[in-house]
């Protein structure tokens, strides 16, 4: 009888061990659609997973939604791009560590016909003023993403009356979608929109749309990694998430980011100086 008892205990723990192996170690990464649409995650994550034997489960949404997911404890680590919202997130104690990983810039794209006459400009605010004053079609993500918030800040500088507050506005279209879908809608409508450079370079359906305005100072777009606070959400996998956090700001990941290119053009500028 004693033998069967201990044998049963052995089988139980053996089975639990096998289940753990089969399930594997994993973490949830809530990140922006731009890191996914650009193809960067497909280059980064397999290297990390092979190196650390930790699977990364990606939740690709707008930055606002990613921060909410982190606030609710439904992710272990974040990779986002809205410095204002990120600092507020940290001040409220939802994150325990935050570091910049990389950056690129936003660009304004539009139809080759360029009805707003902004092509070749280097002043994003001036371009938005022209679009606004002439009521030229513009498509907004409208999804509380980092891109959407950057766009809203530009409208705030460019005009006294914000377009999304005017019910009769027909030229301004909020679509509540990710960057790829927003681009498809803008192209279908022959409208302008704002997009991060990485997504634009990776986007395959440009058709007659081209880059209209580049303003690297005003449209600078940094990305940060944030580790969720385990004191607020003790169920999060903080130790494994910390491994990802440390790795993505380290030399191996930074070199991958630096070398990631499409048609010879680098999509993101790494944060470590030696790879810039």
PDB file of C-alpha atoms in Angstrom:
ATOM      1  CA  UNK A   1       0.000   0.000   0.000  1.00  0.00           C
ATOM      2  CA  UNK A   2       2.826   2.368   0.936  1.00  0.00           C
ATOM      3  CA  UNK A   3       4.562   1.523  -2.333  1.00  0.00           C
ATOM      4  CA  UNK A   4       1.483   2.421  -4.359  1.00  0.00           C
ATOM      5  CA  UNK A   5       1.080   5.703  -2.427  1.00  0.00           C
ATOM      6  CA  UNK A   6       4.615   6.862  -3.173  1.00  0.00           C
ATOM      7  CA  UNK A   7       4.382   5.559  -6.719  1.00  0.00           C
ATOM      8  CA  UNK A   8       1.216   7.647  -7.233  1.00  0.00           C
ATOM      9  CA  UNK A   9       2.972  10.734  -5.842  1.00  0.00           C
ATOM     10  CA  UNK A  10       5.884  10.122  -8.227  1.00  0.00           C
ATOM     11  CA  UNK A  11       3.538   9.808 -11.203  1.00  0.00           C
ATOM     12  CA  UNK A  12       1.740  13.003 -10.194  1.00  0.00           C
ATOM     13  CA  UNK A  13       4.916  15.087 -10.008  1.00  0.00           C
ATOM     14  CA  UNK A  14       6.316  13.456 -13.147  1.00  0.00           C
ATOM     15  CA  UNK A  15       3.115  14.342 -15.020  1.00  0.00           C
ATOM     16  CA  UNK A  16       3.203  17.916 -13.714  1.00  0.00           C
ATOM     17  CA  UNK A  17       6.805  18.183 -14.835  1.00  0.00           C
ATOM     18  CA  UNK A  18       5.969  16.929 -18.313  1.00  0.00           C
ATOM     19  CA  UNK A  19       3.051  19.365 -18.505  1.00  0.00           C
ATOM     20  CA  UNK A  20       5.365  22.224 -17.570  1.00  0.00           C
ATOM     21  CA  UNK A  21       7.812  21.214 -20.287  1.00  0.00           C
ATOM     22  CA  UNK A  22       5.041  20.882 -22.847  1.00  0.00           C
ATOM     23  CA  UNK A  23       3.536  24.202 -21.836  1.00  0.00           C
ATOM     24  CA  UNK A  24       6.972  25.848 -21.819  1.00  0.00           C
ATOM     25  CA  UNK A  25       7.961  29.205 -20.413  1.00  0.00           C
ATOM     26  CA  UNK A  26       6.272  32.174 -22.003  1.00  0.00           C
ATOM     27  CA  UNK A  27       5.638  35.874 -21.497  1.00  0.00           C
ATOM     28  CA  UNK A  28       3.030  38.232 -22.897  1.00  0.00           C
ATOM     29  CA  UNK A  29       4.335  41.251 -24.786  1.00  0.00           C
ATOM     30  CA  UNK A  30       1.809  44.024 -25.438  1.00  0.00           C
ATOM     31  CA  UNK A  31       3.206  46.180 -28.206  1.00  0.00           C
ATOM     32  CA  UNK A  32       2.303  48.499 -31.047  1.00  0.00           C
ATOM     33  CA  UNK A  33       1.064  47.459 -34.456  1.00  0.00           C
ATOM     34  CA  UNK A  34       4.046  49.281 -35.968  1.00  0.00           C
ATOM     35  CA  UNK A  35       6.589  46.873 -34.467  1.00  0.00           C
ATOM     36  CA  UNK A  36       4.606  44.006 -35.983  1.00  0.00           C
ATOM     37  CA  UNK A  37       3.702  45.636 -39.324  1.00  0.00           C
ATOM     38  CA  UNK A  38       7.320  46.645 -39.894  1.00  0.00           C
ATOM     39  CA  UNK A  39       8.448  43.032 -39.611  1.00  0.00           C
ATOM     40  CA  UNK A  40      10.903  43.821 -36.810  1.00  0.00           C
ATOM     41  CA  UNK A  41       9.366  41.408 -34.294  1.00  0.00           C
ATOM     42  CA  UNK A  42       9.783  38.514 -36.721  1.00  0.00           C
ATOM     43  CA  UNK A  43      13.495  39.283 -36.769  1.00  0.00           C
ATOM     44  CA  UNK A  44      13.951  39.946 -33.041  1.00  0.00           C
ATOM     45  CA  UNK A  45      11.796  37.450 -31.196  1.00  0.00           C
ATOM     46  CA  UNK A  46      13.089  34.132 -32.618  1.00  0.00           C
ATOM     47  CA  UNK A  47      16.606  35.091 -31.513  1.00  0.00           C
ATOM     48  CA  UNK A  48      15.443  35.864 -27.970  1.00  0.00           C
ATOM     49  CA  UNK A  49      13.288  32.726 -27.798  1.00  0.00           C
ATOM     50  CA  UNK A  50      16.157  30.490 -28.902  1.00  0.00           C
ATOM     51  CA  UNK A  51      18.622  32.218 -26.602  1.00  0.00           C
ATOM     52  CA  UNK A  52      16.461  32.174 -23.455  1.00  0.00           C
ATOM     53  CA  UNK A  53      14.036  29.313 -24.148  1.00  0.00           C
ATOM     54  CA  UNK A  54      11.139  31.677 -23.409  1.00  0.00           C
ATOM     55  CA  UNK A  55       8.253  32.006 -25.865  1.00  0.00           C
ATOM     56  CA  UNK A  56       6.968  35.547 -26.463  1.00  0.00           C
ATOM     57  CA  UNK A  57       3.207  35.809 -26.993  1.00  0.00           C
ATOM     58  CA  UNK A  58       2.571  39.047 -28.884  1.00  0.00           C
ATOM     59  CA  UNK A  59      -0.469  41.283 -28.397  1.00  0.00           C
ATOM     60  CA  UNK A  60      -0.177  43.905 -31.172  1.00  0.00           C
ATOM     61  CA  UNK A  61      -2.482  46.878 -30.575  1.00  0.00           C
ATOM     62  CA  UNK A  62      -2.261  50.664 -30.371  1.00  0.00           C
ATOM     63  CA  UNK A  63      -0.031  52.066 -27.640  1.00  0.00           C
ATOM     64  CA  UNK A  64      -2.998  53.352 -25.622  1.00  0.00           C
ATOM     65  CA  UNK A  65      -4.523  49.883 -25.586  1.00  0.00           C
ATOM     66  CA  UNK A  66      -1.154  48.271 -24.825  1.00  0.00           C
ATOM     67  CA  UNK A  67      -0.738  50.528 -21.796  1.00  0.00           C
ATOM     68  CA  UNK A  68      -4.248  49.628 -20.629  1.00  0.00           C
ATOM     69  CA  UNK A  69      -3.423  45.939 -20.994  1.00  0.00           C
ATOM     70  CA  UNK A  70      -0.341  46.525 -18.864  1.00  0.00           C
ATOM     71  CA  UNK A  71      -2.316  48.519 -16.306  1.00  0.00           C
ATOM     72  CA  UNK A  72      -4.786  45.631 -16.007  1.00  0.00           C
ATOM     73  CA  UNK A  73      -1.976  43.105 -15.580  1.00  0.00           C
ATOM     74  CA  UNK A  74      -2.782  41.249 -18.788  1.00  0.00           C
ATOM     75  CA  UNK A  75       0.790  41.521 -20.097  1.00  0.00           C
ATOM     76  CA  UNK A  76       4.206  40.987 -18.537  1.00  0.00           C
ATOM     77  CA  UNK A  77       6.148  43.560 -20.534  1.00  0.00           C
ATOM     78  CA  UNK A  78       5.346  46.396 -22.965  1.00  0.00           C
ATOM     79  CA  UNK A  79       7.040  47.853 -26.057  1.00  0.00           C
ATOM     80  CA  UNK A  80       5.305  51.154 -26.829  1.00  0.00           C
ATOM     81  CA  UNK A  81       5.796  54.625 -28.309  1.00  0.00           C
ATOM     82  CA  UNK A  82       4.105  57.482 -26.484  1.00  0.00           C
ATOM     83  CA  UNK A  83       6.551  59.069 -24.054  1.00  0.00           C
ATOM     84  CA  UNK A  84       3.929  61.298 -22.399  1.00  0.00           C
ATOM     85  CA  UNK A  85       1.586  58.384 -21.635  1.00  0.00           C
ATOM     86  CA  UNK A  86       4.519  56.149 -20.666  1.00  0.00           C
ATOM     87  CA  UNK A  87       5.749  58.627 -18.044  1.00  0.00           C
ATOM     88  CA  UNK A  88       2.251  58.863 -16.577  1.00  0.00           C
ATOM     89  CA  UNK A  89       2.080  55.045 -16.520  1.00  0.00           C
ATOM     90  CA  UNK A  90       5.340  54.929 -14.568  1.00  0.00           C
ATOM     91  CA  UNK A  91       4.353  57.737 -12.182  1.00  0.00           C
ATOM     92  CA  UNK A  92       1.227  55.795 -11.236  1.00  0.00           C
ATOM     93  CA  UNK A  93       3.361  52.785 -10.357  1.00  0.00           C
ATOM     94  CA  UNK A  94       2.146  50.371 -13.038  1.00  0.00           C
ATOM     95  CA  UNK A  95       5.688  49.847 -14.315  1.00  0.00           C
ATOM     96  CA  UNK A  96       8.903  49.295 -12.369  1.00  0.00           C
ATOM     97  CA  UNK A  97      11.448  49.934 -15.155  1.00  0.00           C
ATOM     98  CA  UNK A  98      11.370  51.844 -18.443  1.00  0.00           C
ATOM     99  CA  UNK A  99      14.133  52.229 -21.026  1.00  0.00           C
ATOM    100  CA  UNK A 100      14.238  53.554 -24.563  1.00  0.00           C
ATOM    101  CA  UNK A 101      14.946  50.771 -27.050  1.00  0.00           C
ATOM    102  CA  UNK A 102      14.982  52.462 -30.450  1.00  0.00           C
ATOM    103  CA  UNK A 103      13.440  55.248 -32.474  1.00  0.00           C
ATOM    104  CA  UNK A 104      12.371  56.252 -35.944  1.00  0.00           C
ATOM    105  CA  UNK A 105      10.161  59.073 -37.167  1.00  0.00           C
ATOM    106  CA  UNK A 106       6.659  59.707 -38.397  1.00  0.00           C
ATOM    107  CA  UNK A 107       6.091  60.882 -41.958  1.00  0.00           C
ATOM    108  CA  UNK A 108       3.114  62.387 -43.751  1.00  0.00           C
ATOM    109  CA  UNK A 109       2.110  60.478 -46.879  1.00  0.00           C
ATOM    110  CA  UNK A 110      -0.431  61.327 -49.534  1.00  0.00           C
ATOM    111  CA  UNK A 111      -1.489  60.982 -53.188  1.00  0.00           C
ATOM    112  CA  UNK A 112       0.965  61.999 -55.900  1.00  0.00           C
ATOM    113  CA  UNK A 113      -1.463  64.688 -57.082  1.00  0.00           C
ATOM    114  CA  UNK A 114      -0.811  66.450 -53.748  1.00  0.00           C
ATOM    115  CA  UNK A 115      -3.940  68.654 -53.505  1.00  0.00           C
ATOM    116  CA  UNK A 116      -2.629  70.334 -50.328  1.00  0.00           C
ATOM    117  CA  UNK A 117       0.670  71.263 -52.018  1.00  0.00           C
ATOM    118  CA  UNK A 118       2.844  70.012 -49.178  1.00  0.00           C
ATOM    119  CA  UNK A 119       5.239  67.705 -51.067  1.00  0.00           C
ATOM    120  CA  UNK A 120       8.877  68.091 -50.089  1.00  0.00           C
ATOM    121  CA  UNK A 121       8.069  69.991 -46.914  1.00  0.00           C
ATOM    122  CA  UNK A 122      10.152  69.791 -43.753  1.00  0.00           C
ATOM    123  CA  UNK A 123       7.578  71.360 -41.414  1.00  0.00           C
ATOM    124  CA  UNK A 124       4.825  68.996 -40.240  1.00  0.00           C
ATOM    125  CA  UNK A 125       2.822  71.722 -38.495  1.00  0.00           C
ATOM    126  CA  UNK A 126       2.799  73.877 -41.626  1.00  0.00           C
ATOM    127  CA  UNK A 127       1.635  70.872 -43.662  1.00  0.00           C
ATOM    128  CA  UNK A 128      -1.225  70.205 -41.244  1.00  0.00           C
ATOM    129  CA  UNK A 129      -2.247  73.863 -41.431  1.00  0.00           C
ATOM    130  CA  UNK A 130      -2.520  73.587 -45.227  1.00  0.00           C
ATOM    131  CA  UNK A 131      -4.564  70.391 -45.016  1.00  0.00           C
ATOM    132  CA  UNK A 132      -6.828  71.967 -42.403  1.00  0.00           C
ATOM    133  CA  UNK A 133      -7.343  75.344 -44.095  1.00  0.00           C
ATOM    134  CA  UNK A 134      -8.187  73.719 -47.428  1.00  0.00           C
ATOM    135  CA  UNK A 135     -10.296  70.873 -45.962  1.00  0.00           C
ATOM    136  CA  UNK A 136      -8.248  68.235 -47.790  1.00  0.00           C
ATOM    137  CA  UNK A 137      -9.103  64.597 -47.040  1.00  0.00           C
ATOM    138  CA  UNK A 138      -7.191  63.148 -44.120  1.00  0.00           C
ATOM    139  CA  UNK A 139      -7.487  59.703 -42.514  1.00  0.00           C
ATOM    140  CA  UNK A 140      -6.736  59.320 -38.803  1.00  0.00           C
ATOM    141  CA  UNK A 141      -6.176  56.037 -36.998  1.00  0.00           C
ATOM    142  CA  UNK A 142      -8.521  57.226 -34.264  1.00  0.00           C
ATOM    143  CA  UNK A 143      -7.463  54.363 -32.000  1.00  0.00           C
ATOM    144  CA  UNK A 144      -5.583  56.033 -29.126  1.00  0.00           C
ATOM    145  CA  UNK A 145      -2.304  54.661 -30.485  1.00  0.00           C
ATOM    146  CA  UNK A 146       1.045  56.442 -30.240  1.00  0.00           C
ATOM    147  CA  UNK A 147       0.643  57.483 -33.875  1.00  0.00           C
ATOM    148  CA  UNK A 148      -2.860  58.817 -33.226  1.00  0.00           C
ATOM    149  CA  UNK A 149      -1.669  60.811 -30.212  1.00  0.00           C
ATOM    150  CA  UNK A 150       1.243  62.280 -32.170  1.00  0.00           C
ATOM    151  CA  UNK A 151      -1.212  63.310 -34.888  1.00  0.00           C
ATOM    152  CA  UNK A 152      -3.554  64.930 -32.347  1.00  0.00           C
ATOM    153  CA  UNK A 153      -0.690  66.932 -30.873  1.00  0.00           C
ATOM    154  CA  UNK A 154       0.100  68.271 -34.353  1.00  0.00           C
ATOM    155  CA  UNK A 155      -3.514  69.310 -34.937  1.00  0.00           C
ATOM    156  CA  UNK A 156      -3.467  71.043 -31.565  1.00  0.00           C
ATOM    157  CA  UNK A 157      -0.534  73.179 -32.691  1.00  0.00           C
ATOM    158  CA  UNK A 158      -1.747  73.695 -36.259  1.00  0.00           C
ATOM    159  CA  UNK A 159      -5.372  74.738 -35.635  1.00  0.00           C
ATOM    160  CA  UNK A 160      -7.502  76.397 -32.988  1.00  0.00           C
ATOM    161  CA  UNK A 161     -10.494  74.176 -33.822  1.00  0.00           C
ATOM    162  CA  UNK A 162      -9.678  70.479 -33.574  1.00  0.00           C
ATOM    163  CA  UNK A 163     -11.154  68.565 -36.544  1.00  0.00           C
ATOM    164  CA  UNK A 164     -12.531  65.640 -34.524  1.00  0.00           C
ATOM    165  CA  UNK A 165     -14.609  68.073 -32.458  1.00  0.00           C
ATOM    166  CA  UNK A 166     -16.442  69.458 -35.502  1.00  0.00           C
ATOM    167  CA  UNK A 167     -19.477  67.308 -36.299  1.00  0.00           C
ATOM    168  CA  UNK A 168     -19.869  68.713 -39.817  1.00  0.00           C
ATOM    169  CA  UNK A 169     -16.292  67.885 -40.854  1.00  0.00           C
ATOM    170  CA  UNK A 170     -16.356  65.675 -43.950  1.00  0.00           C
ATOM    171  CA  UNK A 171     -12.668  65.792 -44.863  1.00  0.00           C
ATOM    172  CA  UNK A 172     -11.380  64.377 -41.547  1.00  0.00           C
ATOM    173  CA  UNK A 173     -11.993  60.635 -41.132  1.00  0.00           C
ATOM    174  CA  UNK A 174     -11.282  58.667 -37.950  1.00  0.00           C
ATOM    175  CA  UNK A 175     -11.284  54.949 -38.700  1.00  0.00           C
ATOM    176  CA  UNK A 176     -10.386  53.293 -35.371  1.00  0.00           C
ATOM    177  CA  UNK A 177      -7.921  50.913 -37.005  1.00  0.00           C
ATOM    178  CA  UNK A 178      -4.307  49.815 -36.986  1.00  0.00           C
ATOM    179  CA  UNK A 179      -1.704  51.399 -39.218  1.00  0.00           C
ATOM    180  CA  UNK A 180      -1.903  48.957 -42.108  1.00  0.00           C
ATOM    181  CA  UNK A 181      -5.674  49.222 -42.410  1.00  0.00           C
ATOM    182  CA  UNK A 182      -5.519  53.006 -42.013  1.00  0.00           C
ATOM    183  CA  UNK A 183      -3.044  53.208 -44.886  1.00  0.00           C
ATOM    184  CA  UNK A 184      -5.280  51.074 -47.091  1.00  0.00           C
ATOM    185  CA  UNK A 185      -8.252  53.345 -46.352  1.00  0.00           C
ATOM    186  CA  UNK A 186      -6.238  56.517 -46.993  1.00  0.00           C
ATOM    187  CA  UNK A 187      -4.967  55.135 -50.280  1.00  0.00           C
ATOM    188  CA  UNK A 188      -8.464  54.091 -51.322  1.00  0.00           C
ATOM    189  CA  UNK A 189      -9.788  57.578 -50.542  1.00  0.00           C
ATOM    190  CA  UNK A 190      -6.853  59.453 -52.046  1.00  0.00           C
ATOM    191  CA  UNK A 191      -6.263  61.030 -48.618  1.00  0.00           C
ATOM    192  CA  UNK A 192      -3.300  62.092 -46.515  1.00  0.00           C
ATOM    193  CA  UNK A 193      -2.306  60.328 -43.309  1.00  0.00           C
ATOM    194  CA  UNK A 194       0.563  60.111 -40.853  1.00  0.00           C
ATOM    195  CA  UNK A 195       2.526  56.873 -40.438  1.00  0.00           C
ATOM    196  CA  UNK A 196       5.708  55.670 -38.773  1.00  0.00           C
ATOM    197  CA  UNK A 197       8.538  55.200 -41.249  1.00  0.00           C
ATOM    198  CA  UNK A 198       9.068  51.535 -40.383  1.00  0.00           C
ATOM    199  CA  UNK A 199       5.510  50.554 -41.265  1.00  0.00           C
ATOM    200  CA  UNK A 200       5.600  52.642 -44.451  1.00  0.00           C
ATOM    201  CA  UNK A 201       8.786  51.005 -45.711  1.00  0.00           C
ATOM    202  CA  UNK A 202       7.353  47.539 -45.059  1.00  0.00           C
ATOM    203  CA  UNK A 203       3.925  48.367 -46.508  1.00  0.00           C
ATOM    204  CA  UNK A 204       3.321  46.696 -49.890  1.00  0.00           C
ATOM    205  CA  UNK A 205       0.201  48.493 -51.146  1.00  0.00           C
ATOM    206  CA  UNK A 206       1.515  52.049 -51.623  1.00  0.00           C
ATOM    207  CA  UNK A 207       0.084  52.402 -55.131  1.00  0.00           C
ATOM    208  CA  UNK A 208       0.134  56.143 -55.974  1.00  0.00           C
ATOM    209  CA  UNK A 209       0.891  57.327 -52.438  1.00  0.00           C
ATOM    210  CA  UNK A 210       4.315  58.774 -51.636  1.00  0.00           C
ATOM    211  CA  UNK A 211       6.131  60.492 -48.776  1.00  0.00           C
ATOM    212  CA  UNK A 212       5.095  64.143 -48.651  1.00  0.00           C
ATOM    213  CA  UNK A 213       6.639  65.591 -45.495  1.00  0.00           C
ATOM    214  CA  UNK A 214       9.617  64.573 -43.360  1.00  0.00           C
ATOM    215  CA  UNK A 215      10.277  66.497 -40.146  1.00  0.00           C
ATOM    216  CA  UNK A 216      12.655  64.441 -38.034  1.00  0.00           C
ATOM    217  CA  UNK A 217      12.688  66.866 -35.113  1.00  0.00           C
ATOM    218  CA  UNK A 218       8.938  67.386 -34.681  1.00  0.00           C
ATOM    219  CA  UNK A 219       8.060  63.835 -35.719  1.00  0.00           C
ATOM    220  CA  UNK A 220      10.704  61.982 -33.688  1.00  0.00           C
ATOM    221  CA  UNK A 221       9.244  58.651 -32.552  1.00  0.00           C
ATOM    222  CA  UNK A 222      10.989  56.830 -29.663  1.00  0.00           C
ATOM    223  CA  UNK A 223      10.009  53.321 -28.511  1.00  0.00           C
ATOM    224  CA  UNK A 224      10.411  52.168 -24.903  1.00  0.00           C
ATOM    225  CA  UNK A 225      10.245  48.844 -23.086  1.00  0.00           C
ATOM    226  CA  UNK A 226       8.367  48.795 -19.772  1.00  0.00           C
ATOM    227  CA  UNK A 227       8.421  46.063 -17.144  1.00  0.00           C
ATOM    228  CA  UNK A 228       5.073  45.609 -15.392  1.00  0.00           C
ATOM    229  CA  UNK A 229       5.108  46.062 -11.614  1.00  0.00           C
ATOM    230  CA  UNK A 230       4.746  42.608  -9.966  1.00  0.00           C
ATOM    231  CA  UNK A 231       3.812  44.226  -6.655  1.00  0.00           C
ATOM    232  CA  UNK A 232       0.552  45.380  -8.263  1.00  0.00           C
ATOM    233  CA  UNK A 233       0.154  42.275 -10.432  1.00  0.00           C
ATOM    234  CA  UNK A 234       1.905  39.375  -8.642  1.00  0.00           C
ATOM    235  CA  UNK A 235       0.669  36.874 -11.236  1.00  0.00           C
ATOM    236  CA  UNK A 236       2.857  38.409 -13.951  1.00  0.00           C
ATOM    237  CA  UNK A 237       5.979  36.529 -15.006  1.00  0.00           C
ATOM    238  CA  UNK A 238       8.346  39.235 -13.874  1.00  0.00           C
ATOM    239  CA  UNK A 239      11.573  37.205 -13.877  1.00  0.00           C
ATOM    240  CA  UNK A 240      11.163  35.984 -17.454  1.00  0.00           C
ATOM    241  CA  UNK A 241       9.875  39.409 -18.536  1.00  0.00           C
ATOM    242  CA  UNK A 242      13.016  40.956 -16.993  1.00  0.00           C
ATOM    243  CA  UNK A 243      15.102  38.682 -19.192  1.00  0.00           C
ATOM    244  CA  UNK A 244      13.363  40.098 -22.264  1.00  0.00           C
ATOM    245  CA  UNK A 245      13.698  43.651 -20.910  1.00  0.00           C
ATOM    246  CA  UNK A 246      17.445  43.263 -20.373  1.00  0.00           C
ATOM    247  CA  UNK A 247      17.957  41.498 -23.693  1.00  0.00           C
ATOM    248  CA  UNK A 248      16.120  44.016 -25.897  1.00  0.00           C
ATOM    249  CA  UNK A 249      18.218  46.917 -24.564  1.00  0.00           C
ATOM    250  CA  UNK A 250      21.411  44.863 -24.782  1.00  0.00           C
ATOM    251  CA  UNK A 251      23.974  44.586 -27.557  1.00  0.00           C
ATOM    252  CA  UNK A 252      22.595  41.536 -29.377  1.00  0.00           C
ATOM    253  CA  UNK A 253      19.098  42.992 -29.848  1.00  0.00           C
ATOM    254  CA  UNK A 254      20.444  46.461 -30.593  1.00  0.00           C
ATOM    255  CA  UNK A 255      22.636  45.071 -33.360  1.00  0.00           C
ATOM    256  CA  UNK A 256      19.638  43.255 -34.878  1.00  0.00           C
ATOM    257  CA  UNK A 257      17.619  46.495 -34.775  1.00  0.00           C
ATOM    258  CA  UNK A 258      20.493  48.382 -36.405  1.00  0.00           C
ATOM    259  CA  UNK A 259      20.881  45.835 -39.191  1.00  0.00           C
ATOM    260  CA  UNK A 260      17.170  45.461 -39.954  1.00  0.00           C
ATOM    261  CA  UNK A 261      16.553  47.090 -43.315  1.00  0.00           C
ATOM    262  CA  UNK A 262      14.086  47.083 -46.185  1.00  0.00           C
ATOM    263  CA  UNK A 263      15.433  47.955 -49.638  1.00  0.00           C
ATOM    264  CA  UNK A 264      18.636  49.086 -47.970  1.00  0.00           C
ATOM    265  CA  UNK A 265      16.941  51.588 -45.655  1.00  0.00           C
ATOM    266  CA  UNK A 266      17.116  51.190 -41.894  1.00  0.00           C
ATOM    267  CA  UNK A 267      13.688  51.182 -40.233  1.00  0.00           C
ATOM    268  CA  UNK A 268      14.718  51.888 -36.639  1.00  0.00           C
ATOM    269  CA  UNK A 269      17.641  53.620 -34.971  1.00  0.00           C
ATOM    270  CA  UNK A 270      18.924  51.562 -32.010  1.00  0.00           C
ATOM    271  CA  UNK A 271      19.425  53.217 -28.656  1.00  0.00           C
ATOM    272  CA  UNK A 272      23.009  52.005 -28.069  1.00  0.00           C
ATOM    273  CA  UNK A 273      25.415  54.540 -29.561  1.00  0.00           C
ATOM    274  CA  UNK A 274      27.822  52.012 -31.082  1.00  0.00           C
ATOM    275  CA  UNK A 275      25.094  50.768 -33.431  1.00  0.00           C
ATOM    276  CA  UNK A 276      23.734  54.183 -34.501  1.00  0.00           C
TER     277      UNK A 276
END
